[in-house]
Short mmCIF file of N, CA and C in Angstrom, two decimals:
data_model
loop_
_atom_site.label_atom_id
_atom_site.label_comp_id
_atom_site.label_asym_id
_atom_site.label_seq_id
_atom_site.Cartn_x
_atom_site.Cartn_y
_atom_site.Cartn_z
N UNK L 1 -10.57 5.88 -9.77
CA UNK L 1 -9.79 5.14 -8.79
C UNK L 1 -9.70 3.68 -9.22
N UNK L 2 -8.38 3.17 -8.83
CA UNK L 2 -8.24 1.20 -9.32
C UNK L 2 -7.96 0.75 -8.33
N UNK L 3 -8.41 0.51 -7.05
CA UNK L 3 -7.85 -0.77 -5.89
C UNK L 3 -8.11 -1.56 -6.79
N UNK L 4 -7.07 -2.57 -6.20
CA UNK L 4 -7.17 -3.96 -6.90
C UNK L 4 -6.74 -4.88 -5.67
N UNK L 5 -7.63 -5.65 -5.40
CA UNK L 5 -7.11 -6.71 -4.31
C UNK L 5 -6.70 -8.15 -4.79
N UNK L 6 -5.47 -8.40 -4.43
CA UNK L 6 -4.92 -9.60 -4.64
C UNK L 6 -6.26 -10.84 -4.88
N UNK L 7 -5.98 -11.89 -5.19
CA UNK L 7 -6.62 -12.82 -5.37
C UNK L 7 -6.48 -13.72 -3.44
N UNK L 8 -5.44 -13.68 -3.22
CA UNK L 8 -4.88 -14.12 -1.94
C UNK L 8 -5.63 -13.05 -1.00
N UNK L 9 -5.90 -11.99 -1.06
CA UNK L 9 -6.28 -10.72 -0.23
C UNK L 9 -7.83 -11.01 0.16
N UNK L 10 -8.67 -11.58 -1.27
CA UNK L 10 -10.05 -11.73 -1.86
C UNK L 10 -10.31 -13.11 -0.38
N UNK L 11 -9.26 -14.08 -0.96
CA UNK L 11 -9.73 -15.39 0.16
C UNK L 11 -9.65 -15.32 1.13
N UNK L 12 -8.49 -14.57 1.66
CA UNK L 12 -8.60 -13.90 3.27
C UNK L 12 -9.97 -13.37 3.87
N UNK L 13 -10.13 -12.51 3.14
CA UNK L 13 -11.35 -11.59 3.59
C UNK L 13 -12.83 -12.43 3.65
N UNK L 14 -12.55 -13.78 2.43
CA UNK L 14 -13.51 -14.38 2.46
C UNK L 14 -13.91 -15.46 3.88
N UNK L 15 -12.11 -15.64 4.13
CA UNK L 15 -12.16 -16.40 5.22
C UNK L 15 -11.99 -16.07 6.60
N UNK L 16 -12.65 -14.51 6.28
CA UNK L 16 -12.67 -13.79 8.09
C UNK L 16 -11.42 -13.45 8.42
N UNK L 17 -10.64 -13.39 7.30
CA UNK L 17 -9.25 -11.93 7.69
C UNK L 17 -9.41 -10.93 7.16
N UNK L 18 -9.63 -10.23 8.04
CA UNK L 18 -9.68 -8.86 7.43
C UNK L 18 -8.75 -7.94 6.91
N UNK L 19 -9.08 -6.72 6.42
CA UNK L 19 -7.49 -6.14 5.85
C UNK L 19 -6.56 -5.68 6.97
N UNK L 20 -7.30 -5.45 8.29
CA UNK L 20 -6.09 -5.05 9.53
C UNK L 20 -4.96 -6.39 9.66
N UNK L 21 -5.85 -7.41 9.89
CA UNK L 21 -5.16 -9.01 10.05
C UNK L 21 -4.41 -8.88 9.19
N UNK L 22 -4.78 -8.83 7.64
CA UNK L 22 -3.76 -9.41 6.89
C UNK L 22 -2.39 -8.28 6.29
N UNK L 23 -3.03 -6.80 6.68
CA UNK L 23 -1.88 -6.21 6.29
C UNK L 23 -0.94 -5.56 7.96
N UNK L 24 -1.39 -5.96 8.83
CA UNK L 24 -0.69 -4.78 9.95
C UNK L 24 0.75 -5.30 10.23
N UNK L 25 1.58 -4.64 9.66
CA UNK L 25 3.21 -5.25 10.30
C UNK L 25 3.64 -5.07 8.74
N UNK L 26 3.00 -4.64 7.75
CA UNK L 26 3.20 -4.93 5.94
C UNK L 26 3.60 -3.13 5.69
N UNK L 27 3.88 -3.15 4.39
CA UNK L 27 4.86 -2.26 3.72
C UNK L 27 3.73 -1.75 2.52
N UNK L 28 4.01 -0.30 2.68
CA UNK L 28 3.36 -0.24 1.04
C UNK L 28 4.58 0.40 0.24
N UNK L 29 4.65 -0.43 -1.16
CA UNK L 29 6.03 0.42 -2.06
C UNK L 29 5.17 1.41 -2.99
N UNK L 30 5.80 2.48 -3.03
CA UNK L 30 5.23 3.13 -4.50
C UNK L 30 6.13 3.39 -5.64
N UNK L 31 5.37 2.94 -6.57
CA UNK L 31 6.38 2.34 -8.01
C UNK L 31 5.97 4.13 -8.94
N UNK L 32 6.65 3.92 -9.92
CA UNK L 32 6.64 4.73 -11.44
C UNK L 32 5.63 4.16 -12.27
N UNK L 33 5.51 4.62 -13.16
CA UNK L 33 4.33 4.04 -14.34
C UNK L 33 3.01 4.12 -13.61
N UNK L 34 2.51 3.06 -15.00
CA UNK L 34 1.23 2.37 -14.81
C UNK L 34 1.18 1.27 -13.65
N UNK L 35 -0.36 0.68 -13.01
CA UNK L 35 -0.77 0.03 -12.19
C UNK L 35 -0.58 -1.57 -13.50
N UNK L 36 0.12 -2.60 -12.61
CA UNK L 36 -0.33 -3.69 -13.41
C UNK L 36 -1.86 -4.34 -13.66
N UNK L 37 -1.71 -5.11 -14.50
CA UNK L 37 -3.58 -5.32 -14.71
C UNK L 37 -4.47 -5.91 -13.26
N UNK L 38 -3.44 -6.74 -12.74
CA UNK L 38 -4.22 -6.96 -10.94
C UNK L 38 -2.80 -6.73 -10.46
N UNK L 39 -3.84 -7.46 -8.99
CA UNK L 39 -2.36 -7.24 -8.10
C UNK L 39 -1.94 -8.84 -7.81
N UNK L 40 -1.90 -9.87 -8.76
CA UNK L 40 -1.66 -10.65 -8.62
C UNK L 40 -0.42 -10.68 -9.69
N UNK L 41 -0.69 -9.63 -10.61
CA UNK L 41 0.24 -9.60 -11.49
C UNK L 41 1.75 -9.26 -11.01
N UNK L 42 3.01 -9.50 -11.48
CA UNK L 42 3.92 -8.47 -10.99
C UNK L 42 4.54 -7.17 -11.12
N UNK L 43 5.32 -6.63 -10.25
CA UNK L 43 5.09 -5.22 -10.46
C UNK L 43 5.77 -4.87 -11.85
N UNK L 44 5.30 -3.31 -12.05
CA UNK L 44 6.06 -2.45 -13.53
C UNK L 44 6.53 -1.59 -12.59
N UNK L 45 7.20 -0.98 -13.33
CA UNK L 45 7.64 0.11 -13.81
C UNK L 45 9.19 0.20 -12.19
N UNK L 46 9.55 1.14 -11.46
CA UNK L 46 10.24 1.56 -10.70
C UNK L 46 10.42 1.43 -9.37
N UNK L 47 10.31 0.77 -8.28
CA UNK L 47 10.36 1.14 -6.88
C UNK L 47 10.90 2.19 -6.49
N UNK L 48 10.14 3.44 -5.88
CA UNK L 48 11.11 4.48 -5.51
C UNK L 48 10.94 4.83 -4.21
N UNK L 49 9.87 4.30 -3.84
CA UNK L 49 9.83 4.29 -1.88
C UNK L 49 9.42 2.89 -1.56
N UNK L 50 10.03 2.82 -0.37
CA UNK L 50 8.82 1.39 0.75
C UNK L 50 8.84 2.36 1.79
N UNK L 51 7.41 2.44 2.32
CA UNK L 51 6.86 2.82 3.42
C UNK L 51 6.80 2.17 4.32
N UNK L 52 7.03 2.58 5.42
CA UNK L 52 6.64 1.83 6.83
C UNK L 52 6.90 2.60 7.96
N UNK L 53 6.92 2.56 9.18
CA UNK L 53 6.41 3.11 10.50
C UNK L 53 7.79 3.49 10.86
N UNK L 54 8.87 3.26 10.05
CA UNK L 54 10.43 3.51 10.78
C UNK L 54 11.00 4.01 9.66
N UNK L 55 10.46 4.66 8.36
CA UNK L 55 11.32 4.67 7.36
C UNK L 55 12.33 3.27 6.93
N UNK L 56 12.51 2.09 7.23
CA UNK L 56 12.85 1.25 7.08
C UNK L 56 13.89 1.09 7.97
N UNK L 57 14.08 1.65 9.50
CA UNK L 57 15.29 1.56 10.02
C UNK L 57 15.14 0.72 11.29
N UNK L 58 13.42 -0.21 11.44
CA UNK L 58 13.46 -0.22 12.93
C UNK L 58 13.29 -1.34 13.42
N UNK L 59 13.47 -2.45 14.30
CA UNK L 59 12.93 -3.54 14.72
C UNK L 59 11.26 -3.82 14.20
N UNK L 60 10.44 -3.13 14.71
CA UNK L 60 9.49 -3.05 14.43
C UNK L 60 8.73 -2.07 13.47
N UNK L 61 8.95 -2.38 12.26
CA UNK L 61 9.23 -1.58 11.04
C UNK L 61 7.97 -1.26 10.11
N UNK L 62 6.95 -2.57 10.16
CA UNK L 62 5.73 -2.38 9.03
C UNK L 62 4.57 -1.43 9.51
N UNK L 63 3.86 -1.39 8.44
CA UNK L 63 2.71 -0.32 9.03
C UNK L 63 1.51 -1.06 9.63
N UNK L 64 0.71 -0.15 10.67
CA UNK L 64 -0.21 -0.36 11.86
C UNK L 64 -1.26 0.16 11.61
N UNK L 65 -2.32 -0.18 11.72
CA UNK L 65 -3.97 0.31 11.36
C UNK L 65 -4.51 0.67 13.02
N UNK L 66 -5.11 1.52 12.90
CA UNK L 66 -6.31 1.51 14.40
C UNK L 66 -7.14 1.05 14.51
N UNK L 67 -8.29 1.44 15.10
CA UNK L 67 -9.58 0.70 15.22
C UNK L 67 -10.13 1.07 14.11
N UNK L 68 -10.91 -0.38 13.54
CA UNK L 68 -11.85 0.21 12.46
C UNK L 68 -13.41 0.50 13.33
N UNK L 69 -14.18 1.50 12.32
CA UNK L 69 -15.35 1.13 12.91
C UNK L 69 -16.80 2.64 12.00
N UNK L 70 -17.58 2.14 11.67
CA UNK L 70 -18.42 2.30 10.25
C UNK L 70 -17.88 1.94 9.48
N UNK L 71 -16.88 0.72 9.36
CA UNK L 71 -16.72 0.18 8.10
C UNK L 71 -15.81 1.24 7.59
N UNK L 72 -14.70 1.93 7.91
CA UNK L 72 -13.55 2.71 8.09
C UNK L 72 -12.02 1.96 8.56
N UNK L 73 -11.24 1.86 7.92
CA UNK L 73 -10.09 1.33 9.00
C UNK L 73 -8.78 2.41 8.51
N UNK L 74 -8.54 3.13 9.93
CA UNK L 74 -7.28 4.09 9.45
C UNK L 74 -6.30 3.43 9.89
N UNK L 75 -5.28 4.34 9.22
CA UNK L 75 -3.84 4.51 9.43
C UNK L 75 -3.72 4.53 10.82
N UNK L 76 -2.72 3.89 11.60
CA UNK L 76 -1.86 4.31 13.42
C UNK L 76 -1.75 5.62 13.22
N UNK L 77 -1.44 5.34 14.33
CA UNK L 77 -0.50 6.63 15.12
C UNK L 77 0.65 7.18 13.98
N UNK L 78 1.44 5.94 14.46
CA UNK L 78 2.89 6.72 14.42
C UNK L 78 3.46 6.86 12.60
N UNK L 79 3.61 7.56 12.10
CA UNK L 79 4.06 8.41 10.56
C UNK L 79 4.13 7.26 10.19
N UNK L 80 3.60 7.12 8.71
CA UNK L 80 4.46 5.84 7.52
C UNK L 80 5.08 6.61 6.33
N UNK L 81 6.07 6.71 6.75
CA UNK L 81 6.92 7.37 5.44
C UNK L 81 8.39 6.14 5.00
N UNK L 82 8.74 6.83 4.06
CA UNK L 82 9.92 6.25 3.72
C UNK L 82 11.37 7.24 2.91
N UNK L 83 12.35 6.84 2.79
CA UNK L 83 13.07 7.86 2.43
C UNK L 83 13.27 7.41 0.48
N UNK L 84 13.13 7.93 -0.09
CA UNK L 84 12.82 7.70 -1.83
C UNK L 84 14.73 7.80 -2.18
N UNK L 85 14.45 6.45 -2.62
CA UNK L 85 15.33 5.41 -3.02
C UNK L 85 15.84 6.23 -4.71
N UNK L 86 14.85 6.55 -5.78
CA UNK L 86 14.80 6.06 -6.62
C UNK L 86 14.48 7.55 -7.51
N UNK L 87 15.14 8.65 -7.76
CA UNK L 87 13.88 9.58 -8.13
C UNK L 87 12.74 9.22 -9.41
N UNK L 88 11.68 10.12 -9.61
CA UNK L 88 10.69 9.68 -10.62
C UNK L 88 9.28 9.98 -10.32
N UNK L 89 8.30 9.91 -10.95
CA UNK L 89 7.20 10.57 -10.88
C UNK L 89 5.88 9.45 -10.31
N UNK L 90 5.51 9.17 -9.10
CA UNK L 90 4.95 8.22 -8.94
C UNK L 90 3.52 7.79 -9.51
N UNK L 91 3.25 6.70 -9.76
CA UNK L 91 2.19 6.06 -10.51
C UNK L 91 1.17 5.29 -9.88
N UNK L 92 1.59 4.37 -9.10
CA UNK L 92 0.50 3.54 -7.96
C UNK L 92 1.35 2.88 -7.00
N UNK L 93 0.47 2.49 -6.01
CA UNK L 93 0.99 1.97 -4.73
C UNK L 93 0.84 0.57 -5.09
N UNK L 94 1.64 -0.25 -4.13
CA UNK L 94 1.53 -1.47 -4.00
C UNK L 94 1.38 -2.02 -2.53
N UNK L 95 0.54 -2.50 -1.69
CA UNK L 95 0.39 -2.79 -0.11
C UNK L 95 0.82 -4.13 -0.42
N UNK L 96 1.56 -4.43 0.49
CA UNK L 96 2.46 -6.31 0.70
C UNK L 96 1.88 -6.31 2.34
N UNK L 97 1.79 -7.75 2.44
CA UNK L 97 1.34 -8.10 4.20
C UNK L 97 2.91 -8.14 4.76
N UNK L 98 3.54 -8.47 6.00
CA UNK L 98 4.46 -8.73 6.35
C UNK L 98 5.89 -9.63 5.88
N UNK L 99 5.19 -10.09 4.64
CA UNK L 99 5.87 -11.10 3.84
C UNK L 99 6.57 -10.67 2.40
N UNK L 100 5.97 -9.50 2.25
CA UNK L 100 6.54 -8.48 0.97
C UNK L 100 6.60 -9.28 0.06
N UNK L 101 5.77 -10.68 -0.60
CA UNK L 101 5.92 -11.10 -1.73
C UNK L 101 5.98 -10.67 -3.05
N UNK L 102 6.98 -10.33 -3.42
CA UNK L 102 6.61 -9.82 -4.87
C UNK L 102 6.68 -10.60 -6.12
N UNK L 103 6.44 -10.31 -7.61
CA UNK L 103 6.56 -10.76 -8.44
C UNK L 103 4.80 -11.25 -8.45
N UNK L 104 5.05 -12.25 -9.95
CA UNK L 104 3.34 -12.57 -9.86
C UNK L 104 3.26 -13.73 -9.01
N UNK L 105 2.19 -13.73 -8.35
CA UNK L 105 2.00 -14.47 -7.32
C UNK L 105 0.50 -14.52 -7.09
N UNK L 106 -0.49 -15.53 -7.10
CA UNK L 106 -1.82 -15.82 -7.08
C UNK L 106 -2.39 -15.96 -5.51
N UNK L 107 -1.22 -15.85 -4.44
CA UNK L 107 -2.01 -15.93 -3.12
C UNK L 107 -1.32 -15.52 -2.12
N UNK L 108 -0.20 -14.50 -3.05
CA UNK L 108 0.11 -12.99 -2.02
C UNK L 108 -1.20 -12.19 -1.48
N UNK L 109 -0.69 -11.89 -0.58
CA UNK L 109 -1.64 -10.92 0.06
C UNK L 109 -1.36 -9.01 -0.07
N UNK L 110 -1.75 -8.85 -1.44
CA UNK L 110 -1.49 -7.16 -1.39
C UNK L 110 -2.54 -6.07 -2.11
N UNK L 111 -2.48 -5.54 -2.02
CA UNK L 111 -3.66 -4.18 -3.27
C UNK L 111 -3.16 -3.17 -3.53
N UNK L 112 -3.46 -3.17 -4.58
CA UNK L 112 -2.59 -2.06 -5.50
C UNK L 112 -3.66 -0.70 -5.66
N UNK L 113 -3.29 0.33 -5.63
CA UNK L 113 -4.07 1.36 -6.06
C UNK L 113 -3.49 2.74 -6.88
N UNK L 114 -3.68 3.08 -7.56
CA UNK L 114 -3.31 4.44 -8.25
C UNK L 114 -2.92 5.80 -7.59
N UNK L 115 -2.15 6.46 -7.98
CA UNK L 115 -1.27 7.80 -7.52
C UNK L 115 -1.40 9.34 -7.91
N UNK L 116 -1.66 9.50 -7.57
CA UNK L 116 -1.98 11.37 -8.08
C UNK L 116 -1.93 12.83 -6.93
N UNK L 117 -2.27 13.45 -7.61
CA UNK L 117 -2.23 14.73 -6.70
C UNK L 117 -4.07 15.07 -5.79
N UNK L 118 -5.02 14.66 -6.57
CA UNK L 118 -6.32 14.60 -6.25
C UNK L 118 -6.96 13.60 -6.86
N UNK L 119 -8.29 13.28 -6.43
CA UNK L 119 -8.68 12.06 -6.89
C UNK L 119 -8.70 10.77 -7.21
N UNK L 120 -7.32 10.43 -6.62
CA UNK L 120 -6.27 9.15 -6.29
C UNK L 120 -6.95 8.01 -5.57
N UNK L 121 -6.58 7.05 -5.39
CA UNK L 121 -6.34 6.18 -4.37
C UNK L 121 -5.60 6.90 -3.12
N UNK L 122 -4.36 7.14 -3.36
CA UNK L 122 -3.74 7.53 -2.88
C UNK L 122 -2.89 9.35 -3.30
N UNK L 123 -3.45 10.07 -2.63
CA UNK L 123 -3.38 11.41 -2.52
C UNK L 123 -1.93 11.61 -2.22
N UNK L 124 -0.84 12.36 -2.75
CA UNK L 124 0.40 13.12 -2.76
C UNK L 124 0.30 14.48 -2.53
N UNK L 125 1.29 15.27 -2.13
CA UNK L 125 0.86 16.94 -2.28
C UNK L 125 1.93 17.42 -3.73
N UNK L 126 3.20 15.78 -4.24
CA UNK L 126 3.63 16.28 -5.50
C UNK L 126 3.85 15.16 -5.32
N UNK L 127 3.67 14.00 -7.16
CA UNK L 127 3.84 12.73 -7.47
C UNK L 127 5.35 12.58 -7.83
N UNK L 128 6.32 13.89 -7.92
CA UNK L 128 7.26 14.06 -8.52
C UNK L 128 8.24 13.43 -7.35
N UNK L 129 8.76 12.57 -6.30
CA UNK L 129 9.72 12.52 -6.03
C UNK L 129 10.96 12.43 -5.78
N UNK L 130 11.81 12.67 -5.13
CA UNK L 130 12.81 13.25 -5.48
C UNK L 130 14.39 12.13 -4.38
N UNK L 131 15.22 11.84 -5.11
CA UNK L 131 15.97 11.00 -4.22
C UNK L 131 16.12 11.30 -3.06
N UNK L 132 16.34 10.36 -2.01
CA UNK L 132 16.65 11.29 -0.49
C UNK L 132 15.68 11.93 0.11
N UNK L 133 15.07 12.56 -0.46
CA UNK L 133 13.40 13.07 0.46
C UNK L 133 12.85 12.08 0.56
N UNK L 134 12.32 12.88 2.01
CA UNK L 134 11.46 11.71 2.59
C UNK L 134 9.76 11.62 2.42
N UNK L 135 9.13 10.57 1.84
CA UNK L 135 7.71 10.84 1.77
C UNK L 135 7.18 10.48 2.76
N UNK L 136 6.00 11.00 3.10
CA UNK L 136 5.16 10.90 4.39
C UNK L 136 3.91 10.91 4.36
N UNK L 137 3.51 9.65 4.81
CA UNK L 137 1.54 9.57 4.50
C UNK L 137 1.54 9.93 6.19
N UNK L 138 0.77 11.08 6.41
CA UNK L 138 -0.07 11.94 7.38
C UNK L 138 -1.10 11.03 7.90
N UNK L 139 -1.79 10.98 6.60
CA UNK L 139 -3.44 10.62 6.55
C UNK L 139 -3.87 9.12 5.72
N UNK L 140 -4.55 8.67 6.22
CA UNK L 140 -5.33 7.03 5.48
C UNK L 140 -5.87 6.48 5.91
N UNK L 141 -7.40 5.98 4.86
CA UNK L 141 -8.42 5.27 5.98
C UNK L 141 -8.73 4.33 4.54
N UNK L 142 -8.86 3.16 4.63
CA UNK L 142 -9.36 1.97 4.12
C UNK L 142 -10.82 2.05 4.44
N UNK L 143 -11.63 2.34 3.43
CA UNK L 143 -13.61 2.15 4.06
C UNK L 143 -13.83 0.78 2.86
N UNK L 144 -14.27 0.12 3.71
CA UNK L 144 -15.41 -1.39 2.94
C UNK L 144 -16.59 -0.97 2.66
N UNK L 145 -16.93 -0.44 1.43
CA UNK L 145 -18.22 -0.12 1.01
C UNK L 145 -19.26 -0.92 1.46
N UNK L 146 -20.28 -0.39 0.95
CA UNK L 146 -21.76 -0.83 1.95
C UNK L 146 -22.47 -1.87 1.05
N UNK L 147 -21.82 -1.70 -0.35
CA UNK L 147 -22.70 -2.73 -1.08
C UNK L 147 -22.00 -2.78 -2.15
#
């Protein structure tokens, strides 16, 4: 597995924002390829989804966390999917806060993590997607290790 937390993500957290604070109302895209070397870097390879709580259609559009608690923070309620823009075989995620900064940027707030079918960051049931289908994260929990 590669999370990679922004450099901007790192000072937040240092300065008592946590990842609900700094990502709830934010987008995750999932690109093609390889993961760049951080997530300060800018992106490679493809955009072929942005995720969020409306498929991208709604006033209130970014994605929502619940309560954290053992050091757990899930996914809301309501579906984060998106409709795939782009076909291609996905590679890693990219999380943006409400501000979707992209490109390289030293005090964006985002984390990047890797794509697969098992053993992922981020779990798919096929990395292969396909234009026009819609992807749909079900399931997701952010845990802050213990040490």
């Amino acid at each position: 597995m590669a999370i990679r937390l922004s450099t901007g993500t790192r000072t937040g957290m240092a300065n008592s924002a946590g990842l609900k604070e700094q990502f709830e109302g934010g987008f995750i895209g999932v690109y093609s390829g390889g993961q760049p070397v951080n997530a300060d870097a800018a992106e490679t390879g493809v955009l072929l989804v942005t995720v969020s709580t409306t498929s991208g259609t709604g006033a209130a559009d970014g994605i929502g966390f619940g309560t954290a608690a053992a050091g757990q923070l899930p996914k809301s309620a309501p579906v984060w999917s998106g409709v795939v823009g782009v076909a291609g075989v996905a590679g890693y995620f990219r999380m943006w806060d409400a501000n979707k900064t992209t490109g390289s940027n030293g005090t964006a707030l985002r984390i990047d993590g890797n794509v697969g079918v098992s053993g992922s960051d981020m779990v798919l049931s096929n990395t292969t997607l396909v234009a026009g289908a819609t992807l749909t994260i079900d399931q997701g929990t952010f845990e802050e290790p213990a040490s």
